[in-house]
JSON list of C-alpha atoms in Angstrom, two decimals:
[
{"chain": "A", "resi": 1, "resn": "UNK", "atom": "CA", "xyz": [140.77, 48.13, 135.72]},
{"chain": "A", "resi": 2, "resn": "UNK", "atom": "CA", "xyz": [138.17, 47.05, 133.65]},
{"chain": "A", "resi": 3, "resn": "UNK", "atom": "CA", "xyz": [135.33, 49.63, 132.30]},
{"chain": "A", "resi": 4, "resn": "UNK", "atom": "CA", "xyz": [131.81, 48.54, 132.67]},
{"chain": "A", "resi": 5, "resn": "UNK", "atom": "CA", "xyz": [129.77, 48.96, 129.85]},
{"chain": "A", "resi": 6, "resn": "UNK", "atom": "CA", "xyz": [127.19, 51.94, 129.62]},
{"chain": "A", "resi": 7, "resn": "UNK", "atom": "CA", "xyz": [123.91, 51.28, 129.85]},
{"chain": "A", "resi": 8, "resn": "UNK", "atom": "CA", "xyz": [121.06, 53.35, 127.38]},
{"chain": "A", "resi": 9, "resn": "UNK", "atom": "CA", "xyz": [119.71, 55.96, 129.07]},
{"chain": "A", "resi": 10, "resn": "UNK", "atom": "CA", "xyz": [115.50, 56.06, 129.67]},
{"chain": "A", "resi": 11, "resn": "UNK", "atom": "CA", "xyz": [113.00, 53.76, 127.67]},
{"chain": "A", "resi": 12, "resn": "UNK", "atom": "CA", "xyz": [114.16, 51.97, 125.28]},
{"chain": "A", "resi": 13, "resn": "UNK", "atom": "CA", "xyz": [112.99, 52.76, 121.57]},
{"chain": "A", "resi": 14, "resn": "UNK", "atom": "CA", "xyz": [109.81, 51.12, 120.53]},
{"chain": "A", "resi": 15, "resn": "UNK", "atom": "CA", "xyz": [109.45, 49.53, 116.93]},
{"chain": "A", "resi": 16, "resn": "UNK", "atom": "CA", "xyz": [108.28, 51.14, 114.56]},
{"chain": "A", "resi": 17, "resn": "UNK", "atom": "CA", "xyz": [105.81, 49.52, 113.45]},
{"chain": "A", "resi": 18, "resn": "UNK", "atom": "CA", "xyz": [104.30, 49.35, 109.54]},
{"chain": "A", "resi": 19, "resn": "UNK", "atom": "CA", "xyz": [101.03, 51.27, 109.42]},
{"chain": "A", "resi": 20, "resn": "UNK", "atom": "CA", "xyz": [100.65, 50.74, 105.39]},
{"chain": "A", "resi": 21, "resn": "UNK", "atom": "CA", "xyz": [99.82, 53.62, 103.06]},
{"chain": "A", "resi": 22, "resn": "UNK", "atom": "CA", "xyz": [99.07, 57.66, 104.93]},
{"chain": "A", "resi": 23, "resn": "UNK", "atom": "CA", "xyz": [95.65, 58.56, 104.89]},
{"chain": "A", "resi": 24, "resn": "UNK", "atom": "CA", "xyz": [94.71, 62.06, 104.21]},
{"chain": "A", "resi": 25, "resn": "UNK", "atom": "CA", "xyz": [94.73, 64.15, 107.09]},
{"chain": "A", "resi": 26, "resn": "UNK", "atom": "CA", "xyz": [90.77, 66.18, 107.28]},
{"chain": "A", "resi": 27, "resn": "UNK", "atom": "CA", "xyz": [88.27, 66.55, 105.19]},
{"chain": "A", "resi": 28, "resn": "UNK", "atom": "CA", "xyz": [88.34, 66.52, 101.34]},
{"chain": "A", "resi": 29, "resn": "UNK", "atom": "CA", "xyz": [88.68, 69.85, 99.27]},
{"chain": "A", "resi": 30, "resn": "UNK", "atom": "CA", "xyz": [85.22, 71.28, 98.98]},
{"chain": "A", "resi": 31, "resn": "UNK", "atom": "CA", "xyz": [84.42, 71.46, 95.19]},
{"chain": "A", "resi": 32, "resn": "UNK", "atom": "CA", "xyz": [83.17, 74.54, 93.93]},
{"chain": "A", "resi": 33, "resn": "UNK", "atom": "CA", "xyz": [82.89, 74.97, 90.20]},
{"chain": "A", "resi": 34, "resn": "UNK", "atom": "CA", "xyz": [84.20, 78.46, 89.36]},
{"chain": "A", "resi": 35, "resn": "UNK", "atom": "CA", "xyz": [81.89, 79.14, 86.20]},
{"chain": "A", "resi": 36, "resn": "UNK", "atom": "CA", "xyz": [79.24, 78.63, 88.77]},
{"chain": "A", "resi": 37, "resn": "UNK", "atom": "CA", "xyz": [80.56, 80.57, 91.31]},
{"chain": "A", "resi": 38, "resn": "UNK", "atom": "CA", "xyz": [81.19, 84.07, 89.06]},
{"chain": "A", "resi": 39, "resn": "UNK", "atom": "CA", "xyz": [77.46, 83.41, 87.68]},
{"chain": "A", "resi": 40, "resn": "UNK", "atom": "CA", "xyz": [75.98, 83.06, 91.21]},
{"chain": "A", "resi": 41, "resn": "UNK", "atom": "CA", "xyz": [78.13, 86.26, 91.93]},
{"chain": "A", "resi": 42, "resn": "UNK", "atom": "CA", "xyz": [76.90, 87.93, 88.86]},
{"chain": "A", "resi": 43, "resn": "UNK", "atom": "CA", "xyz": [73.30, 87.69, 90.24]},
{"chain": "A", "resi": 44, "resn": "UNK", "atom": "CA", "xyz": [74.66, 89.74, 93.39]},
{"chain": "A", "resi": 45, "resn": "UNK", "atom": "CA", "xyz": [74.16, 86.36, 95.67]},
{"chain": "A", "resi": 46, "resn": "UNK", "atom": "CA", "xyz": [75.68, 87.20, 99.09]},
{"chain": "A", "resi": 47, "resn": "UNK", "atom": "CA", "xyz": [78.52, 84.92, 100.61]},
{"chain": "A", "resi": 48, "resn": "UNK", "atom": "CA", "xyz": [75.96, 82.78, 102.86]},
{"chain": "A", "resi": 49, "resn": "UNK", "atom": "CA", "xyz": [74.12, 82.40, 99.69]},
{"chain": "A", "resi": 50, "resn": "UNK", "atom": "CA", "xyz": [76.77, 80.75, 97.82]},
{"chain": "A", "resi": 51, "resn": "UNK", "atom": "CA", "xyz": [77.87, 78.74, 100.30]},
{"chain": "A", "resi": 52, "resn": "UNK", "atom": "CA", "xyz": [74.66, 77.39, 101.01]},
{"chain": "A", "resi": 53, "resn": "UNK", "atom": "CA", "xyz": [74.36, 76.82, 97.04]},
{"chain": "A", "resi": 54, "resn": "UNK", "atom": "CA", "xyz": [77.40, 74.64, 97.55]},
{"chain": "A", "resi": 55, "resn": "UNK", "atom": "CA", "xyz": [76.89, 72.96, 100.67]},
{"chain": "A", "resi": 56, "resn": "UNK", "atom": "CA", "xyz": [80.11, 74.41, 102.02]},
{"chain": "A", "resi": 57, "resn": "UNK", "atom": "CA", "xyz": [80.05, 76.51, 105.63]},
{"chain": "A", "resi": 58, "resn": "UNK", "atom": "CA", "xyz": [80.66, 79.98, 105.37]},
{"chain": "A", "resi": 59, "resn": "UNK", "atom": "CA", "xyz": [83.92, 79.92, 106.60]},
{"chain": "A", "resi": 60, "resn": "UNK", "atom": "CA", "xyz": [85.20, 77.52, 103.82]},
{"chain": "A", "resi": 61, "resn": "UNK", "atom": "CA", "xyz": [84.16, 79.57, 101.48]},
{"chain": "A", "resi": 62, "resn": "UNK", "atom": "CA", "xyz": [85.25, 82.80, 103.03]},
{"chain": "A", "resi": 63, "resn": "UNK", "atom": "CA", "xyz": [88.76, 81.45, 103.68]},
{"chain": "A", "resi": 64, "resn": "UNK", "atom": "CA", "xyz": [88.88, 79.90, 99.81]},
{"chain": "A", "resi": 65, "resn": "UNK", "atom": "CA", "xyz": [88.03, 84.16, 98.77]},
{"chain": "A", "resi": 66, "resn": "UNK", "atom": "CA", "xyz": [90.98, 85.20, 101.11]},
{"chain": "A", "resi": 67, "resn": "UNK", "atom": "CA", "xyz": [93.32, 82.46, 99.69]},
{"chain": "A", "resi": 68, "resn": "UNK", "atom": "CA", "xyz": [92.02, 81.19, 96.53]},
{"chain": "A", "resi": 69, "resn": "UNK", "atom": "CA", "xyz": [93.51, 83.70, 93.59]},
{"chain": "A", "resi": 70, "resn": "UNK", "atom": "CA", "xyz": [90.92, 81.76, 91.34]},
{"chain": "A", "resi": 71, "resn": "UNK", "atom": "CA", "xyz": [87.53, 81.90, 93.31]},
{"chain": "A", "resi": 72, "resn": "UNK", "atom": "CA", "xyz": [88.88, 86.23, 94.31]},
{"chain": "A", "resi": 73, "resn": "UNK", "atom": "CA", "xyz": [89.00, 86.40, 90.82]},
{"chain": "A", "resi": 74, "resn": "UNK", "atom": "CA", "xyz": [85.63, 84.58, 89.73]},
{"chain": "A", "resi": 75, "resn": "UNK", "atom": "CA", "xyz": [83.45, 86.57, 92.96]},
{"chain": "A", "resi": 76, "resn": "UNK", "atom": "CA", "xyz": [85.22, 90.17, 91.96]},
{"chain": "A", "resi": 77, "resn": "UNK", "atom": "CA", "xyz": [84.25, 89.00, 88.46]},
{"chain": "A", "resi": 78, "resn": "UNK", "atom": "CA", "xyz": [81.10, 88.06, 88.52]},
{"chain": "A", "resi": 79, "resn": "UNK", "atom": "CA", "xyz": [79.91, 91.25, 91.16]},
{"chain": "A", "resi": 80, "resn": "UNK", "atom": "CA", "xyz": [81.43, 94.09, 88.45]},
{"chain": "A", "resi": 81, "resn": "UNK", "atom": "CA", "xyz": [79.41, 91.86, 85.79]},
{"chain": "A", "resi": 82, "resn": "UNK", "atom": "CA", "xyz": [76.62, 92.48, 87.82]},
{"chain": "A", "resi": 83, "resn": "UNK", "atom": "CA", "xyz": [76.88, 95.98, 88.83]},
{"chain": "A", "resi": 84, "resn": "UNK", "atom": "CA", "xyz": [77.01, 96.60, 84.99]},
{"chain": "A", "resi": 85, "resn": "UNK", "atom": "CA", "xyz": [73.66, 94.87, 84.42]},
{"chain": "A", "resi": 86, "resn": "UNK", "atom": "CA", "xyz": [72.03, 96.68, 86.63]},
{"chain": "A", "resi": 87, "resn": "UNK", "atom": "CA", "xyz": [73.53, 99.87, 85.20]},
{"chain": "A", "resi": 88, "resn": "UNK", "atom": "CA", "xyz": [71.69, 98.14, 82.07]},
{"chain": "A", "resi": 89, "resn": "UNK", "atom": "CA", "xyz": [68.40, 97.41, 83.35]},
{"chain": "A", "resi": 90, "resn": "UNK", "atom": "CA", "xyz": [68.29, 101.45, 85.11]},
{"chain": "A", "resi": 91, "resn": "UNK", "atom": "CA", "xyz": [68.64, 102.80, 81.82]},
{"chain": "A", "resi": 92, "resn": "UNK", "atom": "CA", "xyz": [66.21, 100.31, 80.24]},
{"chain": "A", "resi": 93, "resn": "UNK", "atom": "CA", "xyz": [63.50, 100.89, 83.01]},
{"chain": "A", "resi": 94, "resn": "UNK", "atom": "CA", "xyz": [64.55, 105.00, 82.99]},
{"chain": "A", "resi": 95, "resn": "UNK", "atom": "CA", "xyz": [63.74, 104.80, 79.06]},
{"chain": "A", "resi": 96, "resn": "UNK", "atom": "CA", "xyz": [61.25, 102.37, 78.35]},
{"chain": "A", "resi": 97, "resn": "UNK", "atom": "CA", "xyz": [58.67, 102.19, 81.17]},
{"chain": "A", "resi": 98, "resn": "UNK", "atom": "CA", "xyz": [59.23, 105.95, 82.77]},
{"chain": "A", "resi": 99, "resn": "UNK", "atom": "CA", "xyz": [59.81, 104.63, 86.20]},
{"chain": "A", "resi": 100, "resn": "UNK", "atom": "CA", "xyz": [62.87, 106.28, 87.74]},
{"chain": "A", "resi": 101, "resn": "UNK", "atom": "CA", "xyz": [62.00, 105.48, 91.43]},
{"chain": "A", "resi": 102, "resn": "UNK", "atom": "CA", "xyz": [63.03, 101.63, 90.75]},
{"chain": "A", "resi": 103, "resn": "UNK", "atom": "CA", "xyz": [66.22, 102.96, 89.06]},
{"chain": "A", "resi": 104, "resn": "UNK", "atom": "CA", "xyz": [67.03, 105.05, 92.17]},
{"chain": "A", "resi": 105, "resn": "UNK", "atom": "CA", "xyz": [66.30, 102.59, 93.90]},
{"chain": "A", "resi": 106, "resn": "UNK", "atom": "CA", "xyz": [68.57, 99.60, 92.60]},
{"chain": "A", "resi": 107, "resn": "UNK", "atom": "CA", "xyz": [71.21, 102.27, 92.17]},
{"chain": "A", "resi": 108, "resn": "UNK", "atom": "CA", "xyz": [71.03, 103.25, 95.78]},
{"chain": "A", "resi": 109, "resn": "UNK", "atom": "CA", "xyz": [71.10, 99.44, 97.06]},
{"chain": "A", "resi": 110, "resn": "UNK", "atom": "CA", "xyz": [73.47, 97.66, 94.68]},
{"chain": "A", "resi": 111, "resn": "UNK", "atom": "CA", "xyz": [76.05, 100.42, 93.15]},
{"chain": "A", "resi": 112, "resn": "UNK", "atom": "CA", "xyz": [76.09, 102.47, 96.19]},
{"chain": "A", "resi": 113, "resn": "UNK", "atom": "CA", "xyz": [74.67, 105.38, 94.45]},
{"chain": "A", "resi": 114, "resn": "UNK", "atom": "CA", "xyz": [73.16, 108.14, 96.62]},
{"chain": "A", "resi": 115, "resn": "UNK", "atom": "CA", "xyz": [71.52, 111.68, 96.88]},
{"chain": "A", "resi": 116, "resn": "UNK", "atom": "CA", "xyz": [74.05, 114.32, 97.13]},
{"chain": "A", "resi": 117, "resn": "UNK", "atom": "CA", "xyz": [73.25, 117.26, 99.55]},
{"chain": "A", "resi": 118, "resn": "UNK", "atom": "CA", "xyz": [75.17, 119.79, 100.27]},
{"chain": "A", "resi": 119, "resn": "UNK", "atom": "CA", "xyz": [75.66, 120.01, 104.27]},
{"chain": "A", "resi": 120, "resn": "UNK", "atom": "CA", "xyz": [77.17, 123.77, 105.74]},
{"chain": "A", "resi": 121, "resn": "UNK", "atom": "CA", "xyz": [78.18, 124.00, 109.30]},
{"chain": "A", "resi": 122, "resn": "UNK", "atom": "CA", "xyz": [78.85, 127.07, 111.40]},
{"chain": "A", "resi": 123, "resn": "UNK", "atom": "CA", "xyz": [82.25, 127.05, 112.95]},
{"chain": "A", "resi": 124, "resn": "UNK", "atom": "CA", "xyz": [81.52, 127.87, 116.82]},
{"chain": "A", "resi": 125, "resn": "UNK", "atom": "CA", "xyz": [84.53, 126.54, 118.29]},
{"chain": "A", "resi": 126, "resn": "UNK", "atom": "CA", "xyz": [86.67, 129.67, 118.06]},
{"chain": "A", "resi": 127, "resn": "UNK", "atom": "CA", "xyz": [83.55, 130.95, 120.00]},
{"chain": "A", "resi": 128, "resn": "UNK", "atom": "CA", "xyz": [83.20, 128.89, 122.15]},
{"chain": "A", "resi": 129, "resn": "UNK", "atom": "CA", "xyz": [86.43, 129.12, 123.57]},
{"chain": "A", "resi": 130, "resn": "UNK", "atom": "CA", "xyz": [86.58, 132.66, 124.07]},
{"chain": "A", "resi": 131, "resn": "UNK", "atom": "CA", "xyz": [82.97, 132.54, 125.71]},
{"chain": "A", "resi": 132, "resn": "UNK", "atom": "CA", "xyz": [85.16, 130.11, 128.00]},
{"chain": "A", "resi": 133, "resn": "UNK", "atom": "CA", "xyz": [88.18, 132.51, 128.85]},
{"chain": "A", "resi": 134, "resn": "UNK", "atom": "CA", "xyz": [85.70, 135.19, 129.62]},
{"chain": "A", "resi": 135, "resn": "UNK", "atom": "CA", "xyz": [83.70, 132.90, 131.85]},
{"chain": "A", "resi": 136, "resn": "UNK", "atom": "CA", "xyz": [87.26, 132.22, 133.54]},
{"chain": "A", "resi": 137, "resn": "UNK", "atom": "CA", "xyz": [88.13, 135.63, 133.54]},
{"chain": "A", "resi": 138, "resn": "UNK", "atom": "CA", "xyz": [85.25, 136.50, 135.34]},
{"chain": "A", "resi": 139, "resn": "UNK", "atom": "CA", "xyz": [85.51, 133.96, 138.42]},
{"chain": "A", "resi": 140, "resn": "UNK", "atom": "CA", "xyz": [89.66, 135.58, 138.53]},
{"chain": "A", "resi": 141, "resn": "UNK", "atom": "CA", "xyz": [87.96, 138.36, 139.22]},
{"chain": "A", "resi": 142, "resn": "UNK", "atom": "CA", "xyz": [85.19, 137.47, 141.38]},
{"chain": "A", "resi": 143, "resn": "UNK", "atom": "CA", "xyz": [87.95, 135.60, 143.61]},
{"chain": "A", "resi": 144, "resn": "UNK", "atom": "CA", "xyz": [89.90, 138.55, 144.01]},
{"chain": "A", "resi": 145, "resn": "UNK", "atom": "CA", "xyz": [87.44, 140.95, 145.15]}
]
């Protein structure tokens, strides 16, 4: 007997053909300049702020922060050199111009200073709980009789 020969299975292969050089896949790398960034950050510019200042969405800029060590770096940077001028500028405006409300103020809003006051609460709950086993108590007793 002779054996017939096999056949391919399904479609046959198609050629491949030569498509030239890859082109990148998306869009480009937005650029953002990390001097500017930490100064823009020094100024206490929120996130939509910068982005806007670099024509980037949000999100871009966002997800550079989370994955970026060197724009983390730069924004963390540039906020604690900001905090610390404003630390400057209360104790200028404290010393020279005898206006502590503004000091409070910028305190309050940018290094999450605040008015401390001392809050005391009465513990009812043990009371409350035997005012409950006496109300119980009492409809035991009303049942029975």
């Amino acid at each position: 007997m002779t054996e017939k020969a096999k056949r391919p299975r399904g479609r046959p292969p198609k050629p491949k053909a030569d498509t030239g050089p890859k082109r990148p896949v998306g869009r480009p790398k937005a650029d953002i300049d990390i001097a500017q960034l930490e100064s823009l950050s020094a100024l206490n510019c929120t996130m939509p702020e910068i982005a806007a200042f670099f024509k980037v969405p949000l999100r871009t800029l966002e997800d550079r922060y989370t994955n970026d060590p060197k724009v983390r770096a730069a924004i963390d940077q540039g906020r604690e050199v900001g905090k610390l001028s404003v630390r400057r500028k209360q104790m200028q405006i404290m010393n020279d111009h005898d206006n502590p409300t503004m000091a409070i103020w910028l305190g309050k809003q940018l290094l999450g200073q605040r008015d401390k006051h001392d809050v005391v609460t009465e513990d009812k709950s043990s009371q409350a709980l035997s005012e409950a086993f006496n109300i119980l108590n009492d409809m035991v007793k009303h049942r029975q009789s």
